[in-house]
Coordinates of C-alpha atoms in Angstrom, one line a residue:
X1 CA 26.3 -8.4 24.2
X2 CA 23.8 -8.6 21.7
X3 CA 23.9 -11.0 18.9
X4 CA 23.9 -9.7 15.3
X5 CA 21.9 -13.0 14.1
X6 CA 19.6 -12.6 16.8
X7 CA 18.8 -8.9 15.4
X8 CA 18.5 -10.1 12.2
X9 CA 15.8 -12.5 13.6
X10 CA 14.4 -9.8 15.8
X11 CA 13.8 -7.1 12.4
X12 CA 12.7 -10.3 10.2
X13 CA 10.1 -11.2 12.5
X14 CA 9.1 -7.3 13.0
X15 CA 8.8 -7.0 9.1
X16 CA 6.9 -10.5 8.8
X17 CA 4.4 -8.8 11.3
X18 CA 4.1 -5.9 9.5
X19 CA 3.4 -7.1 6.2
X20 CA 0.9 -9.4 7.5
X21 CA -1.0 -5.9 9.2
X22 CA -0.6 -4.5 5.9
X23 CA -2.4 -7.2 4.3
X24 CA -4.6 -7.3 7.1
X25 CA -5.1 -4.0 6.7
X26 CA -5.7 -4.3 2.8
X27 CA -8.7 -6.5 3.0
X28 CA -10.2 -4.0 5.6
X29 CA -10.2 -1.4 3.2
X30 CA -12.2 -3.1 0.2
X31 CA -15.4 -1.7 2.2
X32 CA -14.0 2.0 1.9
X33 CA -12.9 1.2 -1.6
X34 CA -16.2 0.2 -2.7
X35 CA -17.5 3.2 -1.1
X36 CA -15.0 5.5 -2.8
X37 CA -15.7 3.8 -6.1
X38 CA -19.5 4.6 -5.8
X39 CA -18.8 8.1 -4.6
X40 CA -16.3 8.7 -7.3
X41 CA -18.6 7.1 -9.8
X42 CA -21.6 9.9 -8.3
X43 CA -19.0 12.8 -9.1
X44 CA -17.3 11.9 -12.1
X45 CA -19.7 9.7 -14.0
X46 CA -17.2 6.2 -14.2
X47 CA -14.3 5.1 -12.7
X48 CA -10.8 5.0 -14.5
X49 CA -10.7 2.7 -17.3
X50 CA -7.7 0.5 -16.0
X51 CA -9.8 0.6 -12.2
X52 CA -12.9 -0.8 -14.0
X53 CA -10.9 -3.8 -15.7
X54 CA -9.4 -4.9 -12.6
X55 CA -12.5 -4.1 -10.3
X56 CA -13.5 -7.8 -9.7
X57 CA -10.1 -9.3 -9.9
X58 CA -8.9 -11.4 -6.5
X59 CA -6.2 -8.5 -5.6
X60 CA -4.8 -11.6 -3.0
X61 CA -3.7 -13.5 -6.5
X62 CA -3.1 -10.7 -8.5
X63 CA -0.7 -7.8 -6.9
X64 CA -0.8 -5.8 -10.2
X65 CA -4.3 -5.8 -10.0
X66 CA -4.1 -4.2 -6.3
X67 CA -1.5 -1.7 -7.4
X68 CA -3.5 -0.8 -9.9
X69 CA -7.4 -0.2 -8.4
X70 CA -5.5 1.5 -5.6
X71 CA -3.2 3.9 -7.5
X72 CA -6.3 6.3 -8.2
X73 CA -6.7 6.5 -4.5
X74 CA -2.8 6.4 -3.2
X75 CA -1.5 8.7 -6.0
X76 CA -3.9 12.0 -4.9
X77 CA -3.4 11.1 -0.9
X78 CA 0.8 11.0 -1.1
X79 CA 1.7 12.8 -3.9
X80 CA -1.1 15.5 -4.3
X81 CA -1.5 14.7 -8.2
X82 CA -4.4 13.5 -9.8
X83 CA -4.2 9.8 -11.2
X84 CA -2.5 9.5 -14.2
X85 CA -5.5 6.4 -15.2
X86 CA -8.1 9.5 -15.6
X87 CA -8.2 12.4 -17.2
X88 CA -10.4 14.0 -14.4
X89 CA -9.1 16.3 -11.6
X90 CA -9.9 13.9 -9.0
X91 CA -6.8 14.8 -6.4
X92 CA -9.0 17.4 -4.6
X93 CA -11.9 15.1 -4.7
X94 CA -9.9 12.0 -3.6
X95 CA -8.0 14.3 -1.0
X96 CA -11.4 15.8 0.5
X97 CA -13.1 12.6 1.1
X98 CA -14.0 12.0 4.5
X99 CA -11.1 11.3 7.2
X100 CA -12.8 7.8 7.9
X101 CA -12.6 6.7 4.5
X102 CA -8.9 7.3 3.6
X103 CA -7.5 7.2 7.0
X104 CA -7.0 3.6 6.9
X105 CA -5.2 3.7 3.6
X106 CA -2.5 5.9 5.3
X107 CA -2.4 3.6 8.0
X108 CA -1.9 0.6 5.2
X109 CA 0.4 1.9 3.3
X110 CA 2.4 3.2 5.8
X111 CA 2.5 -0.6 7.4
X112 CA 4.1 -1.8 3.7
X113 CA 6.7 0.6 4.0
X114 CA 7.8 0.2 7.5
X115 CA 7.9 -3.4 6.8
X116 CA 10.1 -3.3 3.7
X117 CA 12.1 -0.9 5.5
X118 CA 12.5 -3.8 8.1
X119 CA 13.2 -6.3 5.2
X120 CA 15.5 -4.5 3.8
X121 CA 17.8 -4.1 7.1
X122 CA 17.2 -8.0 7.6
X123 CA 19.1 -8.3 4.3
X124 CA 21.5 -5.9 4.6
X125 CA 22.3 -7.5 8.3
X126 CA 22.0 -10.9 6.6
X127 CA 24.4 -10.0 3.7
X128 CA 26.9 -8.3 5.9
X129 CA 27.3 -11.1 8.7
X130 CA 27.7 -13.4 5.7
X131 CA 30.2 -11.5 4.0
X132 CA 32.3 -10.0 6.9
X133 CA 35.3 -11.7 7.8
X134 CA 35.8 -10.7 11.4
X135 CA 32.0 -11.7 12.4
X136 CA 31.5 -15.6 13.6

């Protein structure tokens, strides 16, 4: 019979893996995100306001700053809407950009969110063996 702590160990360790891809995966992507800043500069003139103050920031020290340089990118890709830090029309442009530039920020993103998922089931195993009464 499987162990419950041992599952929680198991999906802790998964998610700890994870996160670290995603990170991983994160400082790949500054190379496409320089690129993408100097092709969105060549269509639209400037970058975002908010994506120019936080351009040289160390995004491993600052998570804001991350969220916020990558939100023009993440925002057209997901959610098909242009980013609400511009008022250009950039979802189509964002969206059209070559498959080798915002591939890897699927794959990034993607990594976060299947490793919160498996943080989150670590907790809700962690919080149920602790507050269950018939589990030992």
């Amino acid at each position: 019979m499987i162990d419950l702590k041992d599952v929680v160990i198991v999906t802790g360790l998964i998610a700890m893996v994870l996160g670290a891809c995603s990170i991983i995966a994160s400082a790949l992507n500054r190379k496409r995100y320089k690129e993408i800043c100097v092709l969105y500069k060549e269509k639209f003139g400037d970058l975002p306001p908010m994506v120019q103050i936080f351009d040289d920031v160390n995004t491993l020290y600052v998570d804001f700053a991350y969220s916020v340089k990558m939100q023009f990118i993440f925002r057209p890709l997901l959610w098909n809407k242009s980013s609400n830090m511009t008022k250009n029309d950039d979802r189509d442009f964002i969206r059209g950009l070559p498959q080798r530039l915002i591939g890897p920020f699927y794959v990034e993103l993607y990594l976060a969110i299947v490793s919160l998922a498996f943080f989150i089931i670590s907790g809700v195993l962690v919080f149920y063996i602790k507050h269950s009464s018939g589990y030992q």
